[in-house]
């Protein structure tokens, strides 16, 4: 795998990993929307998301990562690209959650990252 491909997959992991916790926090107001009917609930949730600019900004950045990933698949084997991008996303998500102060179980998270790293090593390399 060439250096450019590794760099592109790293950028994808960065874009996805940073936006995952931010999407969760930007859409947290959905829990406050309560309606008595299913139609009202869907309409209320849809209105919340459509009018929430912070959600759209983060969502747009996340989708740029998806477009970049799709473009990178033309250069890299899918059997290498998917595990590398997803493992990188896991690590960046963990670091982002640490930075923004999201409550996570650190021990399980770090053990999970180690196991994912071992799995990537065994499967890809």
Tab-separated table of C-alpha atoms in Angstrom:
chain	number	residue	atom	x	y	z
A	1	UNK	CA	0.000	0.000	0.000
A	2	UNK	CA	1.429	3.351	-0.984
A	3	UNK	CA	1.987	6.277	1.345
A	4	UNK	CA	-0.723	8.424	-0.282
A	5	UNK	CA	-3.336	5.745	0.359
A	6	UNK	CA	-2.318	5.453	4.002
A	7	UNK	CA	-2.538	9.223	4.333
A	8	UNK	CA	-5.999	9.305	2.749
A	9	UNK	CA	-7.265	6.528	5.019
A	10	UNK	CA	-5.807	8.375	8.003
A	11	UNK	CA	-7.665	11.517	6.949
A	12	UNK	CA	-10.882	9.506	6.620
A	13	UNK	CA	-10.355	8.091	10.118
A	14	UNK	CA	-9.727	11.596	11.441
A	15	UNK	CA	-12.874	13.036	9.837
A	16	UNK	CA	-15.079	10.165	10.968
A	17	UNK	CA	-13.528	9.838	14.412
A	18	UNK	CA	-13.845	13.507	15.298
A	19	UNK	CA	-17.395	13.830	14.010
A	20	UNK	CA	-18.849	10.701	15.683
A	21	UNK	CA	-19.006	12.137	19.225
A	22	UNK	CA	-19.862	15.592	17.892
A	23	UNK	CA	-22.855	14.194	15.972
A	24	UNK	CA	-24.010	12.504	19.156
A	25	UNK	CA	-23.843	15.756	21.104
A	26	UNK	CA	-25.360	17.855	18.282
A	27	UNK	CA	-28.381	15.548	18.113
A	28	UNK	CA	-28.806	15.175	21.884
A	29	UNK	CA	-31.779	17.551	21.844
A	30	UNK	CA	-33.838	14.860	20.137
A	31	UNK	CA	-34.384	13.286	23.550
A	32	UNK	CA	-36.248	16.427	24.654
A	33	UNK	CA	-38.773	16.259	21.797
A	34	UNK	CA	-41.885	14.468	23.034
A	35	UNK	CA	-45.101	14.014	21.110
A	36	UNK	CA	-48.249	11.970	21.663
A	37	UNK	CA	-48.330	10.500	18.158
A	38	UNK	CA	-45.762	8.825	15.948
A	39	UNK	CA	-46.387	11.345	13.172
A	40	UNK	CA	-45.924	14.233	15.561
A	41	UNK	CA	-42.737	12.706	16.958
A	42	UNK	CA	-41.225	12.167	13.508
A	43	UNK	CA	-42.172	15.694	12.483
A	44	UNK	CA	-40.748	17.162	15.683
A	45	UNK	CA	-37.485	15.229	15.354
A	46	UNK	CA	-37.166	16.110	11.678
A	47	UNK	CA	-37.774	19.794	12.395
A	48	UNK	CA	-35.151	19.745	15.151
A	49	UNK	CA	-32.524	18.221	12.855
A	50	UNK	CA	-33.357	20.455	9.885
A	51	UNK	CA	-33.043	23.629	11.956
A	52	UNK	CA	-29.951	22.619	13.954
A	53	UNK	CA	-26.987	24.215	12.141
A	54	UNK	CA	-24.375	22.606	14.388
A	55	UNK	CA	-25.740	19.181	13.445
A	56	UNK	CA	-25.539	20.009	9.728
A	57	UNK	CA	-21.971	21.304	9.939
A	58	UNK	CA	-20.742	18.180	11.701
A	59	UNK	CA	-22.819	15.945	9.426
A	60	UNK	CA	-21.333	17.640	6.350
A	61	UNK	CA	-17.781	17.065	7.581
A	62	UNK	CA	-18.643	13.430	8.298
A	63	UNK	CA	-19.996	13.007	4.777
A	64	UNK	CA	-16.832	14.543	3.320
A	65	UNK	CA	-15.001	11.721	5.072
A	66	UNK	CA	-17.362	9.243	3.424
A	67	UNK	CA	-16.744	10.736	-0.024
A	68	UNK	CA	-13.003	10.629	0.548
A	69	UNK	CA	-13.283	6.990	1.665
A	70	UNK	CA	-15.283	6.110	-1.436
A	71	UNK	CA	-12.682	7.803	-3.643
A	72	UNK	CA	-9.839	6.049	-1.810
A	73	UNK	CA	-11.437	2.652	-2.462
A	74	UNK	CA	-10.473	3.123	-6.099
A	75	UNK	CA	-6.814	3.112	-5.049
A	76	UNK	CA	-6.762	0.531	-2.249
A	77	UNK	CA	-8.004	-3.002	-1.748
A	78	UNK	CA	-11.271	-3.011	0.167
A	79	UNK	CA	-9.939	-5.777	2.415
A	80	UNK	CA	-7.254	-3.355	3.618
A	81	UNK	CA	-9.134	-0.064	3.482
A	82	UNK	CA	-12.141	-0.977	5.603
A	83	UNK	CA	-10.273	-2.365	8.636
A	84	UNK	CA	-7.683	0.415	8.587
A	85	UNK	CA	-10.232	3.214	8.300
A	86	UNK	CA	-12.512	1.736	10.950
A	87	UNK	CA	-9.684	1.015	13.388
A	88	UNK	CA	-8.361	4.530	12.946
A	89	UNK	CA	-11.865	5.890	13.462
A	90	UNK	CA	-12.144	3.968	16.733
A	91	UNK	CA	-8.898	5.439	18.046
A	92	UNK	CA	-9.732	9.005	16.970
A	93	UNK	CA	-13.252	8.713	18.419
A	94	UNK	CA	-11.799	7.584	21.741
A	95	UNK	CA	-9.342	10.484	21.788
A	96	UNK	CA	-12.035	12.982	20.806
A	97	UNK	CA	-14.336	11.751	23.559
A	98	UNK	CA	-11.473	12.171	26.034
A	99	UNK	CA	-10.892	15.741	24.813
A	100	UNK	CA	-14.526	16.859	24.984
A	101	UNK	CA	-15.096	15.182	28.340
A	102	UNK	CA	-17.562	12.471	27.377
A	103	UNK	CA	-17.886	9.815	30.051
A	104	UNK	CA	-16.367	6.604	28.799
A	105	UNK	CA	-15.061	3.480	30.463
A	106	UNK	CA	-11.367	4.034	29.831
A	107	UNK	CA	-10.161	0.536	30.668
A	108	UNK	CA	-12.585	-1.196	28.307
A	109	UNK	CA	-11.983	1.391	25.612
A	110	UNK	CA	-8.218	1.037	25.686
A	111	UNK	CA	-8.392	-2.761	25.846
A	112	UNK	CA	-10.729	-2.633	22.845
A	113	UNK	CA	-8.275	-0.467	20.911
A	114	UNK	CA	-5.457	-2.920	21.667
A	115	UNK	CA	-7.545	-5.874	20.485
A	116	UNK	CA	-8.595	-4.050	17.323
A	117	UNK	CA	-4.950	-3.209	16.647
A	118	UNK	CA	-3.949	-6.851	17.079
A	119	UNK	CA	-6.785	-7.917	14.781
A	120	UNK	CA	-5.733	-5.432	12.103
A	121	UNK	CA	-2.168	-6.636	12.351
A	122	UNK	CA	-3.222	-10.278	11.970
A	123	UNK	CA	-5.675	-9.672	9.118
A	124	UNK	CA	-4.013	-7.006	7.003
A	125	UNK	CA	-0.284	-7.363	7.435
